[in-house]
Amino acid sequence: NDTGPEVLHIHLRYGDVGKSGHMAGHQPPCIAYKRFLEMYPFESVRIVGEVDHPCIAQIMNWSLPATYVSSFEQGICELMLAYNVALHGSSFANSLILFNENLQR
């Protein structure tokens, strides 16, 4: 199951703010996401976000199976159905998860 309780969804915003120096572009270090994976017994990771985010390659190389979701529409669906979401600095993603009835973390 791509959205079950054993999956961590990570939303990575970057493109419009990451390179601009905008305050919203200040992202946590990639290792912060690894800490989530060490704290909870997730079986896989689904990354929702922009392809140029610097953490994508690192997350894809960690020990858990990881999938990158590149479709904007699919990303919206994933965030609205996910049980576990790690996100930062995105009012859009924060608004989406308000409609998510599955959210545990």
Coordinates of C-alpha atoms in Angstrom, one line a residue, residues 5-101:
P5 CA 0.5 3.5 8.2
E6 CA 3.9 1.9 7.5
V7 CA 4.8 4.6 4.9
L8 CA 6.4 8.0 5.6
H9 CA 5.5 10.7 3.1
I10 CA 8.1 13.5 2.9
H11 CA 7.0 16.8 1.3
L12 CA 10.0 18.7 -0.1
R13 CA 9.3 22.3 -1.3
Y14 CA 12.2 23.9 -3.0
G15 CA 11.9 25.3 -6.6
D16 CA 10.3 28.7 -6.1
V17 CA 11.9 29.5 -2.7
G18 CA 15.0 27.3 -2.4
K19 CA 17.3 29.2 -4.6
S20 CA 15.8 32.7 -4.1
G21 CA 17.1 33.3 -0.6
H22 CA 13.5 33.7 0.6
M23 CA 13.0 32.9 4.3
A24 CA 10.6 30.0 3.4
G25 CA 13.5 28.4 1.4
H26 CA 15.4 27.6 4.6
Q27 CA 15.0 23.9 4.8
P28 CA 15.9 21.5 7.6
P29 CA 19.1 19.4 6.9
C30 CA 18.4 16.2 5.1
I31 CA 19.5 14.3 8.2
A32 CA 16.3 15.6 10.0
Y33 CA 14.2 13.3 7.7
K34 CA 16.5 10.4 8.5
R35 CA 15.8 10.9 12.2
F36 CA 12.0 10.4 11.6
L37 CA 12.9 7.1 9.9
E38 CA 15.0 6.1 12.9
M39 CA 12.3 7.1 15.5
Y40 CA 9.4 5.2 13.9
P41 CA 9.2 1.7 12.3
F42 CA 8.4 2.8 8.7
E43 CA 8.8 0.3 5.9
S44 CA 9.1 2.8 3.0
V45 CA 9.3 6.4 2.1
R46 CA 7.4 8.4 -0.6
I47 CA 8.9 11.7 -1.5
V48 CA 6.5 14.4 -2.8
G49 CA 8.1 17.5 -4.1
E50 CA 10.2 19.4 -6.6
V51 CA 12.8 17.5 -8.5
D52 CA 15.6 19.9 -7.7
H53 CA 15.5 19.6 -3.9
P54 CA 18.9 18.7 -2.6
C55 CA 17.6 16.0 -0.2
I56 CA 16.0 13.7 -2.7
A57 CA 19.1 11.9 -3.8
Q58 CA 20.2 11.3 -0.2
I59 CA 16.8 10.0 0.9
M60 CA 16.6 7.7 -2.1
N61 CA 20.0 6.2 -1.1
W62 CA 19.0 5.4 2.5
S63 CA 18.2 1.8 3.5
L64 CA 14.4 1.9 3.2
P65 CA 12.7 1.6 -0.2
A66 CA 12.0 5.1 -1.4
T67 CA 9.8 6.4 -4.3
Y68 CA 9.8 9.8 -5.7
V69 CA 6.4 11.1 -6.8
S70 CA 6.9 13.7 -9.6
S71 CA 3.3 14.3 -10.6
F72 CA 1.7 17.4 -8.9
E73 CA -1.7 15.8 -9.0
Q74 CA -0.4 12.5 -7.6
G75 CA 1.4 14.4 -4.9
I76 CA -1.8 16.1 -3.8
C77 CA -3.6 12.8 -3.5
E78 CA -0.7 11.2 -1.6
L79 CA -0.6 14.0 1.0
M80 CA -4.4 13.9 1.5
L81 CA -4.3 10.1 2.0
A82 CA -1.1 9.6 3.9
Y83 CA -0.9 8.4 7.5
N84 CA 2.5 10.0 8.3
V85 CA 3.8 13.2 6.8
A86 CA 7.0 15.2 7.3
L87 CA 6.8 18.6 5.8
H88 CA 8.3 22.0 6.2
G89 CA 7.7 25.6 5.1
S90 CA 4.8 25.0 2.7
S91 CA 1.4 26.6 3.4
F92 CA 0.0 24.6 0.5
A93 CA 1.0 21.2 2.0
N94 CA 0.0 22.3 5.5
S95 CA -3.5 23.2 4.1
L96 CA -3.8 19.9 2.2
I97 CA -3.2 17.8 5.3
L98 CA -6.1 19.6 7.1
F99 CA -8.4 17.5 4.8
N100 CA -6.6 14.3 5.6
E101 CA -8.6 12.0 7.9

